[in-house]
């Protein structure tokens, strides 16, 4: 049974940094395609990053990485802005068929989320 558990969220001031982690269990993480998503109150869930793509609003500020030995996915977030405030989720899907990695509709497994709040 696949499970994902996020951690690392918190409250920071604008310009600060956070590193999110997502521990993947139940199978090997390298058998799945992983992604980070976020959802702000009243807004639709949106894709943030996959290993192959990154959303325009976070380009140059966020970096995704994956440690297969630790079965863990990371999201390094630098120069955070108030508009980055959201619940952040990691998610997993099978890698075939390939699709739009940033489309949350394609993902099967989800973590419970970790809150990121950025104050100005």
PDB file of C-alpha atoms in Angstrom:
ATOM      1  CA  UNK A   1       0.000   0.000   0.000  1.00  0.00           C
ATOM      2  CA  UNK A   2       1.512   3.281  -1.125  1.00  0.00           C
ATOM      3  CA  UNK A   3       1.659   6.030   1.466  1.00  0.00           C
ATOM      4  CA  UNK A   4       3.079   9.540   1.273  1.00  0.00           C
ATOM      5  CA  UNK A   5       3.828  11.705   4.278  1.00  0.00           C
ATOM      6  CA  UNK A   6       4.871  15.345   3.870  1.00  0.00           C
ATOM      7  CA  UNK A   7       6.714  17.462   6.404  1.00  0.00           C
ATOM      8  CA  UNK A   8       8.695  20.683   6.565  1.00  0.00           C
ATOM      9  CA  UNK A   9       5.991  23.281   6.195  1.00  0.00           C
ATOM     10  CA  UNK A  10       5.753  26.301   8.443  1.00  0.00           C
ATOM     11  CA  UNK A  11       5.455  30.054   8.657  1.00  0.00           C
ATOM     12  CA  UNK A  12       8.155  32.281   7.202  1.00  0.00           C
ATOM     13  CA  UNK A  13       8.559  35.860   6.150  1.00  0.00           C
ATOM     14  CA  UNK A  14       8.736  36.940   2.555  1.00  0.00           C
ATOM     15  CA  UNK A  15      12.161  36.094   1.128  1.00  0.00           C
ATOM     16  CA  UNK A  16      12.641  33.138   3.438  1.00  0.00           C
ATOM     17  CA  UNK A  17      13.214  29.485   2.617  1.00  0.00           C
ATOM     18  CA  UNK A  18      11.691  26.135   3.482  1.00  0.00           C
ATOM     19  CA  UNK A  19      12.471  22.571   2.489  1.00  0.00           C
ATOM     20  CA  UNK A  20       9.582  20.171   2.195  1.00  0.00           C
ATOM     21  CA  UNK A  21      10.055  16.423   2.420  1.00  0.00           C
ATOM     22  CA  UNK A  22       7.780  13.604   1.315  1.00  0.00           C
ATOM     23  CA  UNK A  23       8.503  10.106   2.545  1.00  0.00           C
ATOM     24  CA  UNK A  24       7.179   7.457   0.169  1.00  0.00           C
ATOM     25  CA  UNK A  25       6.436   4.004   1.572  1.00  0.00           C
ATOM     26  CA  UNK A  26       4.930   0.757   0.383  1.00  0.00           C
ATOM     27  CA  UNK A  27       6.990   0.491  -2.787  1.00  0.00           C
ATOM     28  CA  UNK A  28      10.089   1.916  -4.412  1.00  0.00           C
ATOM     29  CA  UNK A  29       9.758   5.602  -5.201  1.00  0.00           C
ATOM     30  CA  UNK A  30      11.721   5.210  -8.428  1.00  0.00           C
ATOM     31  CA  UNK A  31       8.913   3.082  -9.870  1.00  0.00           C
ATOM     32  CA  UNK A  32       6.592   6.077  -9.808  1.00  0.00           C
ATOM     33  CA  UNK A  33       6.492   9.598 -11.184  1.00  0.00           C
ATOM     34  CA  UNK A  34       6.298  12.123  -8.378  1.00  0.00           C
ATOM     35  CA  UNK A  35       5.122  15.681  -8.134  1.00  0.00           C
ATOM     36  CA  UNK A  36       4.508  18.559  -5.773  1.00  0.00           C
ATOM     37  CA  UNK A  37       1.208  20.424  -5.814  1.00  0.00           C
ATOM     38  CA  UNK A  38      -0.347  23.209  -3.794  1.00  0.00           C
ATOM     39  CA  UNK A  39      -3.781  24.518  -3.026  1.00  0.00           C
ATOM     40  CA  UNK A  40      -4.605  27.912  -1.605  1.00  0.00           C
ATOM     41  CA  UNK A  41      -8.000  28.598   0.003  1.00  0.00           C
ATOM     42  CA  UNK A  42     -10.662  29.112  -2.638  1.00  0.00           C
ATOM     43  CA  UNK A  43      -8.372  28.098  -5.473  1.00  0.00           C
ATOM     44  CA  UNK A  44      -7.922  24.970  -7.514  1.00  0.00           C
ATOM     45  CA  UNK A  45      -5.034  22.652  -6.776  1.00  0.00           C
ATOM     46  CA  UNK A  46      -2.107  23.473  -9.029  1.00  0.00           C
ATOM     47  CA  UNK A  47       1.059  21.731 -10.065  1.00  0.00           C
ATOM     48  CA  UNK A  48       4.308  23.099  -8.685  1.00  0.00           C
ATOM     49  CA  UNK A  49       7.055  20.767  -9.836  1.00  0.00           C
ATOM     50  CA  UNK A  50       7.955  17.357 -11.124  1.00  0.00           C
ATOM     51  CA  UNK A  51      11.396  16.014 -11.926  1.00  0.00           C
ATOM     52  CA  UNK A  52      10.803  17.005 -15.573  1.00  0.00           C
ATOM     53  CA  UNK A  53       8.935  20.286 -15.258  1.00  0.00           C
ATOM     54  CA  UNK A  54       8.363  23.255 -13.021  1.00  0.00           C
ATOM     55  CA  UNK A  55       5.541  25.759 -12.937  1.00  0.00           C
ATOM     56  CA  UNK A  56       6.236  29.280 -14.177  1.00  0.00           C
ATOM     57  CA  UNK A  57       5.359  31.049 -10.875  1.00  0.00           C
ATOM     58  CA  UNK A  58       8.104  29.181  -9.019  1.00  0.00           C
ATOM     59  CA  UNK A  59      10.772  28.872 -11.704  1.00  0.00           C
ATOM     60  CA  UNK A  60      14.130  29.989 -10.393  1.00  0.00           C
ATOM     61  CA  UNK A  61      12.961  29.803  -6.770  1.00  0.00           C
ATOM     62  CA  UNK A  62      11.867  26.198  -6.172  1.00  0.00           C
ATOM     63  CA  UNK A  63      13.882  23.048  -6.812  1.00  0.00           C
ATOM     64  CA  UNK A  64      12.596  19.490  -6.729  1.00  0.00           C
ATOM     65  CA  UNK A  65      14.843  16.541  -5.966  1.00  0.00           C
ATOM     66  CA  UNK A  66      14.471  12.877  -5.163  1.00  0.00           C
ATOM     67  CA  UNK A  67      16.609  10.536  -3.055  1.00  0.00           C
ATOM     68  CA  UNK A  68      15.820   7.008  -4.171  1.00  0.00           C
ATOM     69  CA  UNK A  69      17.910   5.461  -1.393  1.00  0.00           C
ATOM     70  CA  UNK A  70      15.762   7.249   1.190  1.00  0.00           C
ATOM     71  CA  UNK A  71      12.530   6.869  -0.774  1.00  0.00           C
ATOM     72  CA  UNK A  72      12.031  10.602  -0.298  1.00  0.00           C
ATOM     73  CA  UNK A  73      11.000  13.531  -2.468  1.00  0.00           C
ATOM     74  CA  UNK A  74      12.053  17.083  -1.620  1.00  0.00           C
ATOM     75  CA  UNK A  75      11.025  20.595  -2.548  1.00  0.00           C
ATOM     76  CA  UNK A  76      13.491  23.349  -1.766  1.00  0.00           C
ATOM     77  CA  UNK A  77      11.693  26.672  -1.735  1.00  0.00           C
ATOM     78  CA  UNK A  78      13.717  29.876  -1.748  1.00  0.00           C
ATOM     79  CA  UNK A  79      12.741  33.529  -1.938  1.00  0.00           C
ATOM     80  CA  UNK A  80       9.247  32.698  -0.790  1.00  0.00           C
ATOM     81  CA  UNK A  81       6.453  35.157  -1.524  1.00  0.00           C
ATOM     82  CA  UNK A  82       3.061  35.660   0.140  1.00  0.00           C
ATOM     83  CA  UNK A  83       1.408  34.207  -2.960  1.00  0.00           C
ATOM     84  CA  UNK A  84       3.187  30.916  -2.229  1.00  0.00           C
ATOM     85  CA  UNK A  85       0.979  30.477   0.832  1.00  0.00           C
ATOM     86  CA  UNK A  86      -0.906  27.203   0.409  1.00  0.00           C
ATOM     87  CA  UNK A  87      -1.221  23.620   1.517  1.00  0.00           C
ATOM     88  CA  UNK A  88       1.490  21.672  -0.264  1.00  0.00           C
ATOM     89  CA  UNK A  89       0.989  18.069  -1.301  1.00  0.00           C
ATOM     90  CA  UNK A  90       3.200  15.434  -2.796  1.00  0.00           C
ATOM     91  CA  UNK A  91       1.648  12.923  -5.140  1.00  0.00           C
ATOM     92  CA  UNK A  92       2.552   9.818  -7.116  1.00  0.00           C
ATOM     93  CA  UNK A  93       1.373   8.222 -10.323  1.00  0.00           C
ATOM     94  CA  UNK A  94       2.511   5.488 -12.640  1.00  0.00           C
ATOM     95  CA  UNK A  95       4.809   6.843 -15.310  1.00  0.00           C
ATOM     96  CA  UNK A  96       2.929   5.259 -18.190  1.00  0.00           C
ATOM     97  CA  UNK A  97       1.157   6.597 -20.114  1.00  0.00           C
ATOM     98  CA  UNK A  98       3.124   9.831 -19.999  1.00  0.00           C
ATOM     99  CA  UNK A  99       1.023  12.942 -19.646  1.00  0.00           C
ATOM    100  CA  UNK A 100       1.142  16.447 -18.327  1.00  0.00           C
ATOM    101  CA  UNK A 101       3.113  15.946 -15.145  1.00  0.00           C
ATOM    102  CA  UNK A 102       1.725  19.112 -13.589  1.00  0.00           C
ATOM    103  CA  UNK A 103      -1.909  18.073 -13.978  1.00  0.00           C
ATOM    104  CA  UNK A 104      -3.175  16.906 -10.607  1.00  0.00           C
ATOM    105  CA  UNK A 105      -5.920  14.842 -12.267  1.00  0.00           C
ATOM    106  CA  UNK A 106      -3.320  12.278 -13.336  1.00  0.00           C
ATOM    107  CA  UNK A 107      -2.095  11.427  -9.836  1.00  0.00           C
ATOM    108  CA  UNK A 108      -3.357   8.480  -7.858  1.00  0.00           C
ATOM    109  CA  UNK A 109      -1.652   8.696  -4.483  1.00  0.00           C
ATOM    110  CA  UNK A 110      -1.598  11.776  -2.257  1.00  0.00           C
ATOM    111  CA  UNK A 111      -0.139  12.796   1.050  1.00  0.00           C
ATOM    112  CA  UNK A 112      -2.058  14.666   3.722  1.00  0.00           C
ATOM    113  CA  UNK A 113      -0.347  17.966   2.948  1.00  0.00           C
ATOM    114  CA  UNK A 114       1.844  20.395   4.841  1.00  0.00           C
ATOM    115  CA  UNK A 115       0.932  24.054   5.307  1.00  0.00           C
ATOM    116  CA  UNK A 116       3.226  26.814   4.081  1.00  0.00           C
ATOM    117  CA  UNK A 117       2.431  30.359   5.149  1.00  0.00           C
ATOM    118  CA  UNK A 118       4.457  33.323   3.918  1.00  0.00           C
ATOM    119  CA  UNK A 119       3.934  36.715   5.498  1.00  0.00           C
ATOM    120  CA  UNK A 120       4.911  40.019   3.930  1.00  0.00           C
TER     121      UNK A 120
END
